[in-house]
Each structure stands twice: as structure tokens, then as C-alpha cells.
Amino acid sequence: MDESLTHVAEFAAHAIPGADEVGVSLAHPSAVTLHVQRRAVTAELVREIDGLQYEVHKEGPSITSMRTGRSSKL
């Protein structure tokens, strides 16, 4: 599955205007405690930014997107 998600991330990086790098993460949206799994990134910088959101600060644009169902762009 991770290989497929890597292809999705790479496609999105090319298909979304203004997107330089992309990450794909999975989470159960109705979970009381959000448990996020990073599954694919197109650059190490995305992995680092996601780590700060998911593991250090427990907040950020990606987490807000997961909770609201709206996309975000950094």
C-alpha cells in the first residue's frame, strides 16, 4: 500500500498547482485521540514538518485538515 500512496503523492505534487512537495498521512477521523500514520512523502522536509505537527505540537494545518475534512496548503 505504501508504494501506491507514494505514487499518489508524486501525482498530487505534479497535479496540484503550486504544490512543490506532498505528504500522505492516514488517520481515523472520529477517534478521540488522533493517531496519525505518515505513509508517503515526496521530500524529507515534508516528513520533518509532519513530525513536528503530529509528534511535537499535536496541532497544525494537516491535523486541522484531518479533523475538518478540508485540504490545507503550507
JSON list of N, CA and C in Angstrom, two decimals:
[
{"chain": "A", "resi": 1, "resn": "MET", "atom": "N", "xyz": [0.82, -1.19, 0.00]},
{"chain": "A", "resi": 1, "resn": "MET", "atom": "CA", "xyz": [0.00, 0.00, 0.00]},
{"chain": "A", "resi": 1, "resn": "MET", "atom": "C", "xyz": [0.87, 1.26, 0.00]},
{"chain": "A", "resi": 2, "resn": "ASP", "atom": "N", "xyz": [1.99, 1.26, 0.73]},
{"chain": "A", "resi": 2, "resn": "ASP", "atom": "CA", "xyz": [2.84, 2.45, 0.79]},
{"chain": "A", "resi": 2, "resn": "ASP", "atom": "C", "xyz": [3.36, 2.84, -0.59]},
{"chain": "A", "resi": 3, "resn": "GLU", "atom": "N", "xyz": [3.66, 1.86, -1.44]},
{"chain": "A", "resi": 3, "resn": "GLU", "atom": "CA", "xyz": [4.13, 2.17, -2.79]},
{"chain": "A", "resi": 3, "resn": "GLU", "atom": "C", "xyz": [3.04, 2.88, -3.57]},
{"chain": "A", "resi": 4, "resn": "SER", "atom": "N", "xyz": [1.80, 2.44, -3.44]},
{"chain": "A", "resi": 4, "resn": "SER", "atom": "CA", "xyz": [0.68, 3.09, -4.12]},
{"chain": "A", "resi": 4, "resn": "SER", "atom": "C", "xyz": [0.50, 4.51, -3.61]},
{"chain": "A", "resi": 5, "resn": "LEU", "atom": "N", "xyz": [0.62, 4.70, -2.30]},
{"chain": "A", "resi": 5, "resn": "LEU", "atom": "CA", "xyz": [0.47, 6.04, -1.73]},
{"chain": "A", "resi": 5, "resn": "LEU", "atom": "C", "xyz": [1.61, 6.95, -2.15]},
{"chain": "A", "resi": 6, "resn": "THR", "atom": "N", "xyz": [2.79, 6.40, -2.35]},
{"chain": "A", "resi": 6, "resn": "THR", "atom": "CA", "xyz": [3.90, 7.20, -2.87]},
{"chain": "A", "resi": 6, "resn": "THR", "atom": "C", "xyz": [3.58, 7.69, -4.27]},
{"chain": "A", "resi": 7, "resn": "HIS", "atom": "N", "xyz": [2.97, 6.83, -5.08]},
{"chain": "A", "resi": 7, "resn": "HIS", "atom": "CA", "xyz": [2.56, 7.24, -6.43]},
{"chain": "A", "resi": 7, "resn": "HIS", "atom": "C", "xyz": [1.49, 8.33, -6.36]},
{"chain": "A", "resi": 8, "resn": "VAL", "atom": "N", "xyz": [0.57, 8.20, -5.42]},
{"chain": "A", "resi": 8, "resn": "VAL", "atom": "CA", "xyz": [-0.47, 9.22, -5.24]},
{"chain": "A", "resi": 8, "resn": "VAL", "atom": "C", "xyz": [0.17, 10.55, -4.86]},
{"chain": "A", "resi": 9, "resn": "ALA", "atom": "N", "xyz": [1.12, 10.52, -3.93]},
{"chain": "A", "resi": 9, "resn": "ALA", "atom": "CA", "xyz": [1.80, 11.75, -3.52]},
{"chain": "A", "resi": 9, "resn": "ALA", "atom": "C", "xyz": [2.55, 12.38, -4.68]},
{"chain": "A", "resi": 10, "resn": "GLU", "atom": "N", "xyz": [3.25, 11.57, -5.45]},
{"chain": "A", "resi": 10, "resn": "GLU", "atom": "CA", "xyz": [4.00, 12.10, -6.60]},
{"chain": "A", "resi": 10, "resn": "GLU", "atom": "C", "xyz": [3.05, 12.69, -7.64]},
{"chain": "A", "resi": 11, "resn": "PHE", "atom": "N", "xyz": [1.93, 12.01, -7.89]},
{"chain": "A", "resi": 11, "resn": "PHE", "atom": "CA", "xyz": [0.95, 12.54, -8.84]},
{"chain": "A", "resi": 11, "resn": "PHE", "atom": "C", "xyz": [0.40, 13.87, -8.33]},
{"chain": "A", "resi": 12, "resn": "ALA", "atom": "N", "xyz": [0.05, 13.92, -7.05]},
{"chain": "A", "resi": 12, "resn": "ALA", "atom": "CA", "xyz": [-0.52, 15.15, -6.49]},
{"chain": "A", "resi": 12, "resn": "ALA", "atom": "C", "xyz": [0.47, 16.31, -6.57]},
{"chain": "A", "resi": 13, "resn": "ALA", "atom": "N", "xyz": [1.74, 16.04, -6.34]},
{"chain": "A", "resi": 13, "resn": "ALA", "atom": "CA", "xyz": [2.75, 17.10, -6.42]},
{"chain": "A", "resi": 13, "resn": "ALA", "atom": "C", "xyz": [2.80, 17.72, -7.81]},
{"chain": "A", "resi": 14, "resn": "HIS", "atom": "N", "xyz": [2.51, 16.92, -8.83]},
{"chain": "A", "resi": 14, "resn": "HIS", "atom": "CA", "xyz": [2.51, 17.44, -10.21]},
{"chain": "A", "resi": 14, "resn": "HIS", "atom": "C", "xyz": [1.16, 18.02, -10.60]},
{"chain": "A", "resi": 15, "resn": "ALA", "atom": "N", "xyz": [0.08, 17.48, -10.05]},
{"chain": "A", "resi": 15, "resn": "ALA", "atom": "CA", "xyz": [-1.27, 17.85, -10.48]},
{"chain": "A", "resi": 15, "resn": "ALA", "atom": "C", "xyz": [-1.82, 19.08, -9.75]},
{"chain": "A", "resi": 16, "resn": "ILE", "atom": "N", "xyz": [-1.37, 19.34, -8.54]},
{"chain": "A", "resi": 16, "resn": "ILE", "atom": "CA", "xyz": [-1.90, 20.46, -7.76]},
{"chain": "A", "resi": 16, "resn": "ILE", "atom": "C", "xyz": [-1.07, 21.70, -8.03]},
{"chain": "A", "resi": 17, "resn": "PRO", "atom": "N", "xyz": [-1.70, 22.74, -8.58]},
{"chain": "A", "resi": 17, "resn": "PRO", "atom": "CA", "xyz": [-0.96, 23.97, -8.87]},
{"chain": "A", "resi": 17, "resn": "PRO", "atom": "C", "xyz": [-0.30, 24.54, -7.61]},
{"chain": "A", "resi": 18, "resn": "GLY", "atom": "N", "xyz": [0.97, 24.84, -7.69]},
{"chain": "A", "resi": 18, "resn": "GLY", "atom": "CA", "xyz": [1.70, 25.43, -6.58]},
{"chain": "A", "resi": 18, "resn": "GLY", "atom": "C", "xyz": [2.24, 24.44, -5.57]},
{"chain": "A", "resi": 19, "resn": "ALA", "atom": "N", "xyz": [1.93, 23.16, -5.73]},
{"chain": "A", "resi": 19, "resn": "ALA", "atom": "CA", "xyz": [2.44, 22.16, -4.77]},
{"chain": "A", "resi": 19, "resn": "ALA", "atom": "C", "xyz": [3.85, 21.76, -5.18]},
{"chain": "A", "resi": 20, "resn": "ASP", "atom": "N", "xyz": [4.80, 21.98, -4.28]},
{"chain": "A", "resi": 20, "resn": "ASP", "atom": "CA", "xyz": [6.17, 21.58, -4.54]},
{"chain": "A", "resi": 20, "resn": "ASP", "atom": "C", "xyz": [6.42, 20.16, -4.04]},
{"chain": "A", "resi": 21, "resn": "GLU", "atom": "N", "xyz": [5.96, 19.89, -2.82]},
{"chain": "A", "resi": 21, "resn": "GLU", "atom": "CA", "xyz": [6.15, 18.58, -2.20]},
{"chain": "A", "resi": 21, "resn": "GLU", "atom": "C", "xyz": [4.84, 18.18, -1.52]},
{"chain": "A", "resi": 22, "resn": "VAL", "atom": "N", "xyz": [4.63, 16.89, -1.35]},
{"chain": "A", "resi": 22, "resn": "VAL", "atom": "CA", "xyz": [3.35, 16.38, -0.84]},
{"chain": "A", "resi": 22, "resn": "VAL", "atom": "C", "xyz": [3.60, 15.26, 0.14]},
{"chain": "A", "resi": 23, "resn": "GLY", "atom": "N", "xyz": [2.71, 15.15, 1.12]},
{"chain": "A", "resi": 23, "resn": "GLY", "atom": "CA", "xyz": [2.73, 14.03, 2.05]},
{"chain": "A", "resi": 23, "resn": "GLY", "atom": "C", "xyz": [1.36, 13.39, 2.11]},
{"chain": "A", "resi": 24, "resn": "VAL", "atom": "N", "xyz": [1.33, 12.09, 2.34]},
{"chain": "A", "resi": 24, "resn": "VAL", "atom": "CA", "xyz": [0.08, 11.36, 2.52]},
{"chain": "A", "resi": 24, "resn": "VAL", "atom": "C", "xyz": [0.12, 10.72, 3.90]},
{"chain": "A", "resi": 25, "resn": "SER", "atom": "N", "xyz": [-0.86, 11.06, 4.72]},
{"chain": "A", "resi": 25, "resn": "SER", "atom": "CA", "xyz": [-0.97, 10.51, 6.07]},
{"chain": "A", "resi": 25, "resn": "SER", "atom": "C", "xyz": [-2.37, 9.95, 6.24]},
{"chain": "A", "resi": 26, "resn": "LEU", "atom": "N", "xyz": [-2.50, 8.97, 7.12]},
{"chain": "A", "resi": 26, "resn": "LEU", "atom": "CA", "xyz": [-3.78, 8.34, 7.39]},
{"chain": "A", "resi": 26, "resn": "LEU", "atom": "C", "xyz": [-4.13, 8.52, 8.85]},
{"chain": "A", "resi": 27, "resn": "ALA", "atom": "N", "xyz": [-5.42, 8.74, 9.12]},
{"chain": "A", "resi": 27, "resn": "ALA", "atom": "CA", "xyz": [-5.91, 8.87, 10.48]},
{"chain": "A", "resi": 27, "resn": "ALA", "atom": "C", "xyz": [-7.38, 8.50, 10.50]},
{"chain": "A", "resi": 28, "resn": "HIS", "atom": "N", "xyz": [-7.85, 8.03, 11.64]},
{"chain": "A", "resi": 28, "resn": "HIS", "atom": "CA", "xyz": [-9.27, 7.75, 11.80]},
{"chain": "A", "resi": 28, "resn": "HIS", "atom": "C", "xyz": [-9.92, 9.05, 12.28]},
{"chain": "A", "resi": 29, "resn": "PRO", "atom": "N", "xyz": [-10.79, 9.65, 11.46]},
{"chain": "A", "resi": 29, "resn": "PRO", "atom": "CA", "xyz": [-11.29, 10.99, 11.76]},
{"chain": "A", "resi": 29, "resn": "PRO", "atom": "C", "xyz": [-12.17, 11.09, 13.01]},
{"chain": "A", "resi": 30, "resn": "SER", "atom": "N", "xyz": [-12.80, 10.00, 13.43]},
{"chain": "A", "resi": 30, "resn": "SER", "atom": "CA", "xyz": [-13.68, 10.09, 14.59]},
{"chain": "A", "resi": 30, "resn": "SER", "atom": "C", "xyz": [-13.02, 9.63, 15.88]},
{"chain": "A", "resi": 31, "resn": "ALA", "atom": "N", "xyz": [-11.74, 9.32, 15.82]},
{"chain": "A", "resi": 31, "resn": "ALA", "atom": "CA", "xyz": [-11.03, 8.89, 17.03]},
{"chain": "A", "resi": 31, "resn": "ALA", "atom": "C", "xyz": [-10.91, 10.05, 18.00]},
{"chain": "A", "resi": 32, "resn": "VAL", "atom": "N", "xyz": [-11.11, 9.79, 19.28]},
{"chain": "A", "resi": 32, "resn": "VAL", "atom": "CA", "xyz": [-10.99, 10.83, 20.30]},
{"chain": "A", "resi": 32, "resn": "VAL", "atom": "C", "xyz": [-9.56, 11.36, 20.32]},
{"chain": "A", "resi": 33, "resn": "THR", "atom": "N", "xyz": [-8.59, 10.47, 20.36]},
{"chain": "A", "resi": 33, "resn": "THR", "atom": "CA", "xyz": [-7.18, 10.84, 20.27]},
{"chain": "A", "resi": 33, "resn": "THR", "atom": "C", "xyz": [-6.72, 10.54, 18.85]},
{"chain": "A", "resi": 34, "resn": "LEU", "atom": "N", "xyz": [-6.35, 11.56, 18.13]},
{"chain": "A", "resi": 34, "resn": "LEU", "atom": "CA", "xyz": [-5.96, 11.39, 16.74]},
{"chain": "A", "resi": 34, "resn": "LEU", "atom": "C", "xyz": [-4.62, 10.66, 16.65]},
{"chain": "A", "resi": 35, "resn": "HIS", "atom": "N", "xyz": [-4.63, 9.52, 16.01]},
{"chain": "A", "resi": 35, "resn": "HIS", "atom": "CA", "xyz": [-3.40, 8.75, 15.77]},
{"chain": "A", "resi": 35, "resn": "HIS", "atom": "C", "xyz": [-3.11, 8.83, 14.28]},
{"chain": "A", "resi": 36, "resn": "VAL", "atom": "N", "xyz": [-2.03, 9.49, 13.91]},
{"chain": "A", "resi": 36, "resn": "VAL", "atom": "CA", "xyz": [-1.70, 9.74, 12.51]},
{"chain": "A", "resi": 36, "resn": "VAL", "atom": "C", "xyz": [-0.56, 8.83, 12.09]},
{"chain": "A", "resi": 37, "resn": "GLN", "atom": "N", "xyz": [-0.71, 8.26, 10.90]},
{"chain": "A", "resi": 37, "resn": "GLN", "atom": "CA", "xyz": [0.36, 7.45, 10.31]},
{"chain": "A", "resi": 37, "resn": "GLN", "atom": "C", "xyz": [0.83, 8.12, 9.04]},
{"chain": "A", "resi": 38, "resn": "ARG", "atom": "N", "xyz": [2.09, 8.55, 9.03]},
{"chain": "A", "resi": 38, "resn": "ARG", "atom": "CA", "xyz": [2.69, 9.08, 7.80]},
{"chain": "A", "resi": 38, "resn": "ARG", "atom": "C", "xyz": [2.97, 7.90, 6.90]},
{"chain": "A", "resi": 39, "resn": "ARG", "atom": "N", "xyz": [2.47, 7.94, 5.66]},
{"chain": "A", "resi": 39, "resn": "ARG", "atom": "CA", "xyz": [2.63, 6.79, 4.78]},
{"chain": "A", "resi": 39, "resn": "ARG", "atom": "C", "xyz": [3.49, 7.07, 3.56]},
{"chain": "A", "resi": 40, "resn": "ALA", "atom": "N", "xyz": [3.52, 8.32, 3.09]},
{"chain": "A", "resi": 40, "resn": "ALA", "atom": "CA", "xyz": [4.31, 8.64, 1.90]},
{"chain": "A", "resi": 40, "resn": "ALA", "atom": "C", "xyz": [4.63, 10.12, 1.87]},
{"chain": "A", "resi": 41, "resn": "VAL", "atom": "N", "xyz": [5.83, 10.46, 1.43]},
{"chain": "A", "resi": 41, "resn": "VAL", "atom": "CA", "xyz": [6.22, 11.85, 1.25]},
{"chain": "A", "resi": 41, "resn": "VAL", "atom": "C", "xyz": [7.06, 11.95, -0.03]},
{"chain": "A", "resi": 42, "resn": "THR", "atom": "N", "xyz": [7.04, 13.13, -0.62]},
{"chain": "A", "resi": 42, "resn": "THR", "atom": "CA", "xyz": [7.85, 13.33, -1.82]},
{"chain": "A", "resi": 42, "resn": "THR", "atom": "C", "xyz": [9.18, 13.99, -1.49]},
{"chain": "A", "resi": 43, "resn": "ALA", "atom": "N", "xyz": [9.36, 14.41, -0.21]},
{"chain": "A", "resi": 43, "resn": "ALA", "atom": "CA", "xyz": [10.63, 15.02, 0.21]},
{"chain": "A", "resi": 43, "resn": "ALA", "atom": "C", "xyz": [10.79, 14.87, 1.71]},
{"chain": "A", "resi": 44, "resn": "GLU", "atom": "N", "xyz": [12.01, 14.79, 2.17]},
{"chain": "A", "resi": 44, "resn": "GLU", "atom": "CA", "xyz": [12.29, 14.63, 3.60]},
{"chain": "A", "resi": 44, "resn": "GLU", "atom": "C", "xyz": [11.77, 15.82, 4.40]},
{"chain": "A", "resi": 45, "resn": "LEU", "atom": "N", "xyz": [11.75, 17.01, 3.81]},
{"chain": "A", "resi": 45, "resn": "LEU", "atom": "CA", "xyz": [11.23, 18.19, 4.51]},
{"chain": "A", "resi": 45, "resn": "LEU", "atom": "C", "xyz": [9.77, 17.98, 4.93]},
{"chain": "A", "resi": 46, "resn": "VAL", "atom": "N", "xyz": [8.98, 17.33, 4.08]},
{"chain": "A", "resi": 46, "resn": "VAL", "atom": "CA", "xyz": [7.58, 17.05, 4.41]},
{"chain": "A", "resi": 46, "resn": "VAL", "atom": "C", "xyz": [7.52, 16.13, 5.63]},
{"chain": "A", "resi": 47, "resn": "ARG", "atom": "N", "xyz": [8.37, 15.13, 5.67]},
{"chain": "A", "resi": 47, "resn": "ARG", "atom": "CA", "xyz": [8.40, 14.20, 6.82]},
{"chain": "A", "resi": 47, "resn": "ARG", "atom": "C", "xyz": [8.73, 14.97, 8.11]},
{"chain": "A", "resi": 48, "resn": "GLU", "atom": "N", "xyz": [9.68, 15.91, 8.03]},
{"chain": "A", "resi": 48, "resn": "GLU", "atom": "CA", "xyz": [10.07, 16.69, 9.21]},
{"chain": "A", "resi": 48, "resn": "GLU", "atom": "C", "xyz": [8.94, 17.60, 9.67]},
{"chain": "A", "resi": 49, "resn": "ILE", "atom": "N", "xyz": [8.29, 18.28, 8.74]},
{"chain": "A", "resi": 49, "resn": "ILE", "atom": "CA", "xyz": [7.18, 19.17, 9.08]},
{"chain": "A", "resi": 49, "resn": "ILE", "atom": "C", "xyz": [6.03, 18.37, 9.69]},
{"chain": "A", "resi": 50, "resn": "ASP", "atom": "N", "xyz": [5.70, 17.24, 9.08]},
{"chain": "A", "resi": 50, "resn": "ASP", "atom": "CA", "xyz": [4.63, 16.39, 9.62]},
{"chain": "A", "resi": 50, "resn": "ASP", "atom": "C", "xyz": [4.98, 15.91, 11.02]},
{"chain": "A", "resi": 51, "resn": "GLY", "atom": "N", "xyz": [6.23, 15.53, 11.24]},
{"chain": "A", "resi": 51, "resn": "GLY", "atom": "CA", "xyz": [6.65, 15.08, 12.56]},
{"chain": "A", "resi": 51, "resn": "GLY", "atom": "C", "xyz": [6.45, 16.16, 13.62]},
{"chain": "A", "resi": 52, "resn": "LEU", "atom": "N", "xyz": [6.75, 17.39, 13.27]},
{"chain": "A", "resi": 52, "resn": "LEU", "atom": "CA", "xyz": [6.53, 18.50, 14.21]},
{"chain": "A", "resi": 52, "resn": "LEU", "atom": "C", "xyz": [5.05, 18.64, 14.54]},
{"chain": "A", "resi": 53, "resn": "GLN", "atom": "N", "xyz": [4.21, 18.52, 13.52]},
{"chain": "A", "resi": 53, "resn": "GLN", "atom": "CA", "xyz": [2.77, 18.64, 13.75]},
{"chain": "A", "resi": 53, "resn": "GLN", "atom": "C", "xyz": [2.22, 17.47, 14.57]},
{"chain": "A", "resi": 54, "resn": "TYR", "atom": "N", "xyz": [2.56, 16.27, 14.17]},
{"chain": "A", "resi": 54, "resn": "TYR", "atom": "CA", "xyz": [1.95, 15.07, 14.75]},
{"chain": "A", "resi": 54, "resn": "TYR", "atom": "C", "xyz": [2.53, 14.69, 16.10]},
{"chain": "A", "resi": 55, "resn": "GLU", "atom": "N", "xyz": [3.83, 14.85, 16.27]},
{"chain": "A", "resi": 55, "resn": "GLU", "atom": "CA", "xyz": [4.51, 14.31, 17.45]},
{"chain": "A", "resi": 55, "resn": "GLU", "atom": "C", "xyz": [4.91, 15.36, 18.47]},
{"chain": "A", "resi": 56, "resn": "VAL", "atom": "N", "xyz": [5.22, 16.56, 18.02]},
{"chain": "A", "resi": 56, "resn": "VAL", "atom": "CA", "xyz": [5.72, 17.59, 18.94]},
{"chain": "A", "resi": 56, "resn": "VAL", "atom": "C", "xyz": [4.61, 18.53, 19.39]},
{"chain": "A", "resi": 57, "resn": "HIS", "atom": "N", "xyz": [3.95, 19.17, 18.43]},
{"chain": "A", "resi": 57, "resn": "HIS", "atom": "CA", "xyz": [2.98, 20.21, 18.76]},
{"chain": "A", "resi": 57, "resn": "HIS", "atom": "C", "xyz": [1.54, 19.69, 18.89]},
{"chain": "A", "resi": 58, "resn": "LYS", "atom": "N", "xyz": [1.27, 18.55, 18.28]},
{"chain": "A", "resi": 58, "resn": "LYS", "atom": "CA", "xyz": [-0.09, 17.97, 18.29]},
{"chain": "A", "resi": 58, "resn": "LYS", "atom": "C", "xyz": [-1.12, 18.90, 17.67]},
{"chain": "A", "resi": 59, "resn": "GLU", "atom": "N", "xyz": [-0.66, 19.77, 16.78]},
{"chain": "A", "resi": 59, "resn": "GLU", "atom": "CA", "xyz": [-1.55, 20.67, 16.05]},
{"chain": "A", "resi": 59, "resn": "GLU", "atom": "C", "xyz": [-0.83, 21.16, 14.80]},
{"chain": "A", "resi": 60, "resn": "GLY", "atom": "N", "xyz": [-1.60, 21.72, 13.89]},
{"chain": "A", "resi": 60, "resn": "GLY", "atom": "CA", "xyz": [-1.03, 22.26, 12.66]},
{"chain": "A", "resi": 60, "resn": "GLY", "atom": "C", "xyz": [-2.00, 22.08, 11.51]},
{"chain": "A", "resi": 61, "resn": "PRO", "atom": "N", "xyz": [-1.65, 22.59, 10.34]},
{"chain": "A", "resi": 61, "resn": "PRO", "atom": "CA", "xyz": [-2.57, 22.56, 9.20]},
{"chain": "A", "resi": 61, "resn": "PRO", "atom": "C", "xyz": [-3.01, 21.14, 8.80]},
{"chain": "A", "resi": 62, "resn": "SER", "atom": "N", "xyz": [-2.12, 20.18, 8.86]},
{"chain": "A", "resi": 62, "resn": "SER", "atom": "CA", "xyz": [-2.50, 18.82, 8.47]},
{"chain": "A", "resi": 62, "resn": "SER", "atom": "C", "xyz": [-3.50, 18.23, 9.45]},
{"chain": "A", "resi": 63, "resn": "ILE", "atom": "N", "xyz": [-3.29, 18.46, 10.73]},
{"chain": "A", "resi": 63, "resn": "ILE", "atom": "CA", "xyz": [-4.22, 17.95, 11.74]},
{"chain": "A", "resi": 63, "resn": "ILE", "atom": "C", "xyz": [-5.57, 18.64, 11.60]},
{"chain": "A", "resi": 64, "resn": "THR", "atom": "N", "xyz": [-5.57, 19.94, 11.36]},
{"chain": "A", "resi": 64, "resn": "THR", "atom": "CA", "xyz": [-6.82, 20.66, 11.14]},
{"chain": "A", "resi": 64, "resn": "THR", "atom": "C", "xyz": [-7.55, 20.09, 9.93]},
{"chain": "A", "resi": 65, "resn": "SER", "atom": "N", "xyz": [-6.83, 19.79, 8.87]},
{"chain": "A", "resi": 65, "resn": "SER", "atom": "CA", "xyz": [-7.45, 19.20, 7.67]},
{"chain": "A", "resi": 65, "resn": "SER", "atom": "C", "xyz": [-8.09, 17.86, 7.98]},
{"chain": "A", "resi": 66, "resn": "MET", "atom": "N", "xyz": [-7.40, 17.05, 8.77]},
{"chain": "A", "resi": 66, "resn": "MET", "atom": "CA", "xyz": [-7.95, 15.74, 9.12]},
{"chain": "A", "resi": 66, "resn": "MET", "atom": "C", "xyz": [-9.23, 15.87, 9.94]},
{"chain": "A", "resi": 67, "resn": "ARG", "atom": "N", "xyz": [-9.25, 16.82, 10.82]},
{"chain": "A", "resi": 67, "resn": "ARG", "atom": "CA", "xyz": [-10.44, 17.00, 11.69]},
{"chain": "A", "resi": 67, "resn": "ARG", "atom": "C", "xyz": [-11.61, 17.65, 10.95]},
{"chain": "A", "resi": 68, "resn": "THR", "atom": "N", "xyz": [-11.32, 18.54, 9.99]},
{"chain": "A", "resi": 68, "resn": "THR", "atom": "CA", "xyz": [-12.39, 19.28, 9.31]},
{"chain": "A", "resi": 68, "resn": "THR", "atom": "C", "xyz": [-12.77, 18.70, 7.96]},
{"chain": "A", "resi": 69, "resn": "GLY", "atom": "N", "xyz": [-11.89, 17.89, 7.38]},
{"chain": "A", "resi": 69, "resn": "GLY", "atom": "CA", "xyz": [-12.15, 17.37, 6.04]},
{"chain": "A", "resi": 69, "resn": "GLY", "atom": "C", "xyz": [-11.83, 18.36, 4.94]},
{"chain": "A", "resi": 70, "resn": "ARG", "atom": "N", "xyz": [-11.17, 19.45, 5.29]},
{"chain": "A", "resi": 70, "resn": "ARG", "atom": "CA", "xyz": [-10.77, 20.45, 4.29]},
{"chain": "A", "resi": 70, "resn": "ARG", "atom": "C", "xyz": [-9.28, 20.33, 4.02]},
{"chain": "A", "resi": 71, "resn": "SER", "atom": "N", "xyz": [-8.88, 20.57, 2.80]},
{"chain": "A", "resi": 71, "resn": "SER", "atom": "CA", "xyz": [-7.46, 20.47, 2.45]},
{"chain": "A", "resi": 71, "resn": "SER", "atom": "C", "xyz": [-6.70, 21.67, 3.00]},
{"chain": "A", "resi": 72, "resn": "SER", "atom": "N", "xyz": [-5.39, 21.50, 3.11]},
{"chain": "A", "resi": 72, "resn": "SER", "atom": "CA", "xyz": [-4.54, 22.60, 3.55]},
{"chain": "A", "resi": 72, "resn": "SER", "atom": "C", "xyz": [-3.31, 22.65, 2.66]},
{"chain": "A", "resi": 73, "resn": "LYS", "atom": "N", "xyz": [-2.72, 23.80, 2.64]},
{"chain": "A", "resi": 73, "resn": "LYS", "atom": "CA", "xyz": [-1.53, 24.01, 1.83]},
{"chain": "A", "resi": 73, "resn": "LYS", "atom": "C", "xyz": [-0.57, 24.86, 2.65]},
{"chain": "A", "resi": 74, "resn": "LEU", "atom": "N", "xyz": [0.65, 24.39, 2.78]},
{"chain": "A", "resi": 74, "resn": "LEU", "atom": "CA", "xyz": [1.67, 25.15, 3.54]},
{"chain": "A", "resi": 74, "resn": "LEU", "atom": "C", "xyz": [2.55, 25.91, 2.61]}
]
